[in-house]
Amino acid sequence: MADVRVTYDKTVDAAYVYLTEPQARAKSARMYPCDPVDVDAMINLDFDEQGRLIGIEVLAASSKLPEYLLQSAERPDTKVDE
């Protein structure tokens, strides 16, 4: 199974699932918002210029993603004391 990079900001309860190579700097050319009524949340799909899915933004992530995934995600909302 391939590793997938996930970030989670608990302060805003938002997660981002990266579907590109870790070293790739893919830029979103188009964002498609999923119907919040259909998915009972706000989920945005990001596509590159070639139409490939490069990432998924999940708002209200704690109610939509498994706890183990959020616990293992990178946490930009926490900083390390130096």
PDB file of C-alpha atoms in Angstrom:
ATOM      1  CA  MET A   1       0.000   0.000   0.000  1.00  0.00           C
ATOM      2  CA  ALA A   2       1.293   3.440  -0.887  1.00  0.00           C
ATOM      3  CA  ASP A   3       1.896   6.020   1.806  1.00  0.00           C
ATOM      4  CA  VAL A   4      -0.389   9.022   1.627  1.00  0.00           C
ATOM      5  CA  ARG A   5       0.470  12.329   3.240  1.00  0.00           C
ATOM      6  CA  VAL A   6      -2.276  13.784   5.425  1.00  0.00           C
ATOM      7  CA  THR A   7      -2.276  17.027   7.362  1.00  0.00           C
ATOM      8  CA  TYR A   8      -4.824  17.874  10.054  1.00  0.00           C
ATOM      9  CA  ASP A   9      -5.428  21.213  11.754  1.00  0.00           C
ATOM     10  CA  LYS A  10      -7.463  20.458  14.857  1.00  0.00           C
ATOM     11  CA  THR A  11      -8.133  24.124  15.609  1.00  0.00           C
ATOM     12  CA  VAL A  12     -10.292  24.397  12.463  1.00  0.00           C
ATOM     13  CA  ASP A  13     -11.046  20.653  12.161  1.00  0.00           C
ATOM     14  CA  ALA A  14      -9.724  20.515   8.600  1.00  0.00           C
ATOM     15  CA  ALA A  15      -7.656  17.826   6.920  1.00  0.00           C
ATOM     16  CA  TYR A  16      -5.904  17.631   3.583  1.00  0.00           C
ATOM     17  CA  VAL A  17      -5.072  14.364   1.857  1.00  0.00           C
ATOM     18  CA  TYR A  18      -2.236  14.722  -0.667  1.00  0.00           C
ATOM     19  CA  LEU A  19      -2.402  12.348  -3.631  1.00  0.00           C
ATOM     20  CA  THR A  20       0.895  13.349  -5.236  1.00  0.00           C
ATOM     21  CA  GLU A  21       4.487  12.263  -4.756  1.00  0.00           C
ATOM     22  CA  PRO A  22       5.836  13.720  -1.495  1.00  0.00           C
ATOM     23  CA  GLN A  23       8.503  15.733  -3.331  1.00  0.00           C
ATOM     24  CA  ALA A  24       6.094  16.954  -6.042  1.00  0.00           C
ATOM     25  CA  ARG A  25       4.943  20.541  -5.928  1.00  0.00           C
ATOM     26  CA  ALA A  26       1.695  20.042  -7.843  1.00  0.00           C
ATOM     27  CA  LYS A  27      -0.456  23.138  -8.043  1.00  0.00           C
ATOM     28  CA  SER A  28      -4.203  23.067  -8.033  1.00  0.00           C
ATOM     29  CA  ALA A  29      -5.632  24.354 -11.296  1.00  0.00           C
ATOM     30  CA  ARG A  30      -9.248  23.607 -10.450  1.00  0.00           C
ATOM     31  CA  MET A  31     -11.211  22.885  -7.314  1.00  0.00           C
ATOM     32  CA  TYR A  32     -14.471  20.968  -7.319  1.00  0.00           C
ATOM     33  CA  PRO A  33     -16.636  21.354  -4.202  1.00  0.00           C
ATOM     34  CA  CYS A  34     -18.719  18.287  -3.408  1.00  0.00           C
ATOM     35  CA  ASP A  35     -22.346  19.012  -2.589  1.00  0.00           C
ATOM     36  CA  PRO A  36     -22.362  19.509   1.201  1.00  0.00           C
ATOM     37  CA  VAL A  37     -25.918  18.159   1.421  1.00  0.00           C
ATOM     38  CA  ASP A  38     -24.941  14.893  -0.272  1.00  0.00           C
ATOM     39  CA  VAL A  39     -21.852  14.298   1.885  1.00  0.00           C
ATOM     40  CA  ASP A  40     -23.029  16.042   5.072  1.00  0.00           C
ATOM     41  CA  ALA A  41     -19.841  18.119   5.146  1.00  0.00           C
ATOM     42  CA  MET A  42     -17.670  20.282   2.938  1.00  0.00           C
ATOM     43  CA  ILE A  43     -15.231  18.283   0.843  1.00  0.00           C
ATOM     44  CA  ASN A  44     -13.218  19.872  -1.950  1.00  0.00           C
ATOM     45  CA  LEU A  45     -11.370  17.983  -4.678  1.00  0.00           C
ATOM     46  CA  ASP A  46      -8.263  19.621  -6.176  1.00  0.00           C
ATOM     47  CA  PHE A  47      -7.174  18.847  -9.747  1.00  0.00           C
ATOM     48  CA  ASP A  48      -3.982  19.751 -11.603  1.00  0.00           C
ATOM     49  CA  GLU A  49      -3.800  21.201 -15.124  1.00  0.00           C
ATOM     50  CA  GLN A  50      -4.005  17.704 -16.654  1.00  0.00           C
ATOM     51  CA  GLY A  51      -7.230  16.969 -14.771  1.00  0.00           C
ATOM     52  CA  ARG A  52      -5.609  14.555 -12.289  1.00  0.00           C
ATOM     53  CA  LEU A  53      -6.885  14.500  -8.714  1.00  0.00           C
ATOM     54  CA  ILE A  54      -4.047  15.798  -6.548  1.00  0.00           C
ATOM     55  CA  GLY A  55      -5.679  16.347  -3.172  1.00  0.00           C
ATOM     56  CA  ILE A  56      -8.781  16.269  -1.022  1.00  0.00           C
ATOM     57  CA  GLU A  57      -9.686  18.923   1.552  1.00  0.00           C
ATOM     58  CA  VAL A  58     -12.067  17.747   4.272  1.00  0.00           C
ATOM     59  CA  LEU A  59     -13.748  20.257   6.573  1.00  0.00           C
ATOM     60  CA  ALA A  60     -15.361  18.883   9.744  1.00  0.00           C
ATOM     61  CA  ALA A  61     -12.711  16.192   9.329  1.00  0.00           C
ATOM     62  CA  SER A  62     -13.217  14.632  12.751  1.00  0.00           C
ATOM     63  CA  SER A  63     -16.701  13.547  11.704  1.00  0.00           C
ATOM     64  CA  LYS A  64     -15.657  12.267   8.263  1.00  0.00           C
ATOM     65  CA  LEU A  65     -12.229  10.637   8.598  1.00  0.00           C
ATOM     66  CA  PRO A  66     -11.128   7.719  10.773  1.00  0.00           C
ATOM     67  CA  GLU A  67      -9.582   8.698  14.105  1.00  0.00           C
ATOM     68  CA  TYR A  68      -6.391   6.695  13.408  1.00  0.00           C
ATOM     69  CA  LEU A  69      -5.818   8.769  10.258  1.00  0.00           C
ATOM     70  CA  LEU A  70      -6.219  12.074  12.080  1.00  0.00           C
ATOM     71  CA  GLN A  71      -3.969  10.907  14.926  1.00  0.00           C
ATOM     72  CA  SER A  72      -1.188   9.966  12.511  1.00  0.00           C
ATOM     73  CA  ALA A  73      -1.557  13.097  10.353  1.00  0.00           C
ATOM     74  CA  GLU A  74       0.973  15.921  10.297  1.00  0.00           C
ATOM     75  CA  ARG A  75      -0.205  18.711  12.591  1.00  0.00           C
ATOM     76  CA  PRO A  76       0.538  22.236  11.338  1.00  0.00           C
ATOM     77  CA  ASP A  77      -1.552  23.633  14.227  1.00  0.00           C
ATOM     78  CA  THR A  78       0.998  22.488  16.801  1.00  0.00           C
ATOM     79  CA  LYS A  79       4.456  23.923  17.064  1.00  0.00           C
ATOM     80  CA  VAL A  80       7.514  22.457  18.640  1.00  0.00           C
ATOM     81  CA  ASP A  81       9.145  24.518  21.395  1.00  0.00           C
ATOM     82  CA  GLU A  82      12.713  25.358  20.521  1.00  0.00           C
TER      83      GLU A  82
END
